[in-house]
Every structure is written in structure tokens, then in C-alpha cells.
């Protein structure tokens, strides 16, 4: 017995929640330079379920997927192409994405020959794979009549060489399997919803005390920062232990089938046309394979995206388009399996294709099962780091192990981080986020102590052979280099914004990582977690980024529900959890001034509720900035005025001793004149009449970010801050002092004193990170006193002090993972 919430109800509640719906995007794909949202990805652009399916140009309707003639300005001639997508450019104008169609004369010389020439005479043309062109609507000249073109092959590039493959080895354009009904009236508002499903069934990263699967829904129409909010993860239901996912999803699938066609729904009291499609499904590696109908990853053909055999998982020269799995070919294989009456033969076929006996229930919905179940980078990256950690630790000699523990303990980790467990004795208790953090600092820790004697001699010799070196000292650099590549790739994979160039950079990073890891450590050869490197560039382009699926936060949401289990009656856990959830969900809906079908008027009591309570629900959001265990000590009593609107609630804490104050002042020979400049900065020009000041260890304040979210900032002495400088862009400084000073208007303002980081324009040769020097006391080139409003970010960057060189290394691998 399983309980689940109806997806129609969830959709109705979301669309009828005014504060949610105004933040959602329902338009065509946006062809922006910076790709960060689902509607910047190719799936949204091409699928009729999400993007714009047709456009009227010169009184003719052009549909996505149509073959067209367009005018090419470069060659001054009419050309044939396929309309892949109708997109908006950044100026809100329609643009058409065109796939080139070549005739015989356009083919590279190696592919010319009598056979193809004869076929071309009977009307055959060739499709060219990416890159696609973007043209204006005025370049379109006419449609090509349906079924007049013969296409059997696709021209594409593999490692900079042209190749030709069979046209069936390609993802079908969604127009070939999706059709949506037009709304009953042309004036009716249309909402197209992109659904993102997450299934958490407890993988490797948790302690199981009560097994419970969760299915969660998100709306890809919300911008990424909204989807991060815990309250915007919607629960579909909980799958009890031993429950069957396919069975559980049955009601969801049947409701969704209606939405795929378009469904009439009242939105804000008006009849509207609602279309919803399954955009993406994520789960841990094994469950993700189930959802694509592919055998688990330890099978011989255990990749859900391609048919590479286990022995060639990390083969660099894999021709991905030619070996990928495609929905339509898998369909044929599934049919072959189900048509086979003998069980033994059926099992043989399953092994041969790497497929399960039956497709997943989600295949009843309109989707490309292999493209739309991307491998999850959170799980994969954490798994990869875990393995590298284990292998590295196994190389340590006793001396090396002791040095590592010492270096680990004394390493100054970023302040905002929770305490990380000891990676040698406690790595079993590491969570995904712990592994990601470990990888950000591991290159620096190893670099600080690793030497020849830290490694077991025999093992070092084996690595020497593998990397083909005669010098044993090269081994340590090879190990650090593995960590550098893993950290660098992780940073790229978790990038929240991409450009076309950075997609290429991502691909390069992933490839380099796939070269170095198996070279140094044979255990990485043919590892499924490393194999996915060949597919990640495609997933990034399909969904805009690789982290749009937000699995890190989804795992956290699931953990929250899991934590509630002991507080239920433990008899009917699923029902109990759902009841709690729906109560919260209902309150949230009413607080957001949402309507309720059962009430004739909005629920005033909730809508006019005190703002504190509203905040409680608004901040239903996890970020590291929200966590604070500061003790309220020596709080300053004077009210501090803010020089700018976006900073409020400034509070100073922990008064400094006279000795500390004097030490800071000693390094500020130009105190008076720089303070005066700082007052000018905040718009108070006249000379200082007062001289009342106080020095503190810590300041806290609230900052309103551009997206309207409020964050609390904790600023400590010793913190590294980011400052945006007009001429030099992003600059860094370390906080040396925090003080308040009374202005000539009688109000107190807060100022900081800093030392700047000076870029040496050099790169650390092993760690591949930039080196900085800190501004010395004698160096008077730059001012040291500023109002706090100059600070852009606190602790957004991480610097590591290098005792050997006396320089600071900027940790380019540091980022906020979850
Ligand atoms: Zn694969």
C-alpha cells in the first residue's frame, strides 16, 4: 500500500500560487550567451512540450522539425536545412536554429563516390551534425514539402575528422514523437511545465535505519535560485521498503498522459491550457539505470547512455554518436526481448543488449529515455573522490600517514565549513558534500607535506613504471596532479553558468581527468563513474548546466523527511509523513496568498500574518550563510547607521582589547586621511567633529541580494573578502580591523581596515593556482580603510598560505557545492 499526492493537485496549487507563478518562466528557449537555466538547454528548445512548437512567418506556419529553405548571406544562396528550434534572442526576438542539410557536392571529398552520387540523383541529401546555425525569421524562404527528402546518413566530426554514420544513430527530433494539441482558443493563456523527477532510494551515502524511498517533483520553469529553496521541492510520495517503483508511479503516469496532450485548468480564475511533460529524471547510478531500462552498471553493457562494453569504459577514442543508445533502437530491442517466448533466450538477449526485460513505466510518457535520464554528477563525483582518497591513503607509508593526519588537522579549512571527519579513520561516515569539500583542499594538503618517504617504496616504483619516469620524486607530483585534475573537473562540472566556450572547456577537463586517473591508478580504468565523463558535455548542453537537477539539495530534502521517521508512529510512516507534508504545504499556499478551490475568498488570516512568521516560511532554505552559532557576546549598544539601502541590521560584537587596537593602529599611518576618504565614500563630506570610535572583532549585518533574498553576513577579523574594483575587477583583501566612528551628523558608521592581496601573475606549477603576495606595512600604494559597503562577498574565496614561498595560493577549486 502506497500513498501519493496527485500531480494535478500539485500543478494546480503551483499555478494558483501567485507568489510562485510570477517567478516562473513559461516562454520559448532563450538563446542567451550565459546558460544557467533549463530554458537555456537544447531539450527545452527542441521539445514541443516545453519550447515554442511553431511560428507564423509570412503567413506560413513553420513547425519545429520542418525542413526549410533559408537564405545564407555568407554564400549568397538558398540552402536546405532543418528547423531544430524556435528560440528567443536576448533582445526578445525570434531566432531559428537550423541544422544544415548537405547535397552531394557539399560532402567532403573522402565521402564522394559513385554510390552516393547515384543516390543523390534520386533525391538523397545528408544531415550534418552540430554545430547548428542561428538565423533570423527573414532568412526563411519556404517549407520543403513533407517526405520529399531522402536521408539515410549523417555527417559528423569525430576528433576533428569527418565521419559518416547511419541516420538512425541519432536522437530523434522531439517533433517525431511528440505532438501537442493547440489550446481550444487562441486567446487562452498557455502554460507549459517542465517536470523534474527525483527518486531517492538510499544509496551508498547514508545510514539505513528505516528504509524509505522518496519521489520528488520540481518545476524546471522556476529559476535555479528558486528551485534551490526547500519549499520548492514537491513531494509526490514515499515508496515503502520493498515497494515497487513502477507500481508506485502508475497513478502519476496516467495523470501525466493527460497533461502531455494539454488540459484545461483554471489558473487565477481564468481558463488556461496547461501542458506538462517529463523533462528529466535523476537518481543514484543504479536506480538511474533502472529508469532508463538498462541493466545495472556492473553489467557488461551497463551504461544507460551508450553501449560501450565494460572493457572500454574509459577508452578515449570511443565514437560516442555511433555507440550511443537511442530510444527508437532500444524500442526495437525491447520488442525483440518481449517477443521471445523462451526465458533462457530472453535472458541472453537482455545480456547482449544490456537491457532489462521490460522498459521502465516512465516510458509510457513522451520522452527520450537515454537522453532524459542523465547521470547525476553529485553522486558520481563523490564516488570518484572517495575512491581516489582510498587509493591515495593506501600509498602512504607509516610516516606518510602520520604526516597526512598532522597536515589535515592543521590545515586552515574555510571557516563556513562544518567539521570534516578524519579522512583515514572516518571516511565511511563521509557524506557527498564532505567528499566534495575534501577534494577542494586535498591538493594543497598533499602539496604541503608529500615527499618521497611519505609513500611506500614498492608502490612508488610501480607508479614510476606506469607514468614512465625514472625519477621517484615525480611520483608525488603525479599523485597531486590527479587531485588537481579531480578538483578542477569538479569545479567545472558544478559550474552554475556556462557559455559555449566553457562547454568546450568542460569537455577538455573531463577528458584530461579520464587520461590521468587510470594512468596513475589502474583501479580507475573502466570505472563507470569515470566513464560518464564522455556523456557529461552532452547533458550540460541538454539541460543548460549539470547542476540544474540540484541533486545535492534533493538528497538533503530526502534526509529531512527521513529524520522525521522516528517521530512518527512508525506503523504507517508513509501516510504520516505525507500528512505532515500536506499540512505544511497548505499553510505555505495560504501564506503565499494562494487561492483555495474550497474557499470562496482568500484566507485573510494567513495572508495578513505577522511578518516574522512569513519570514520563517520564506527562509525555508538551506545555505551556509543561514547557519550561525555565534554567541551574543559584548554586543554593541550604539545603533550603527548603514550608508546604503541593501545593508541593514548592522551589529558589532566583541570589543577588542586596548593592546589589539594599538597593534592595528600601528599599521595605519594614514588613519585620519583615509578615514576622511571613507566618509566621503558614504556621502559625508565635512571634516570629522567627533573622535568617538570603538574596535570590534566581529560585525554582522543583513544584505539584500539582487534576487530579493536576504542573507546574514558575519564579518570577522581575518576573513578574506572580495571587493569589486572598477579598474581591476575582482580583488581580494584580508580584514585586519572593524571599527565604528561617529560622523558629523552624530551617527555611528562602521569601517574596515584591510590588507590587499597583490597578484604576482605567477601560477603554482603543481597546483595550477595563482600566487598572491599580501600588501606589506610599508606598501602605501593602496588605501586600507573603507566603509563596509565596499565588500562584495565575505569568504567567497579561499587562500592557502604557502610556508615554503611565503606566498598565498588562491584556491581555484573552492566553491559552494550545495
Ligand atoms: Zn556510456
PDB file of C-alpha atoms and ligand atoms in Angstrom, residues 303 306 531 535, ligand 1:
ATOM      1  CA  UNK A 303      25.861   2.395 -19.338  1.00  0.00           C
ATOM      2  CA  UNK A 306      25.789   4.190 -24.613  1.00  0.00           C
ATOM      3  CA  UNK A 531      33.112   6.657 -17.939  1.00  0.00           C
ATOM      4  CA  UNK A 535      28.489  11.897 -21.625  1.00  0.00           C
TER       5      UNK A 535
HETATM    6 ZN1  LIG B   1      28.231   5.445 -21.787  1.00  0.00          ZN
END
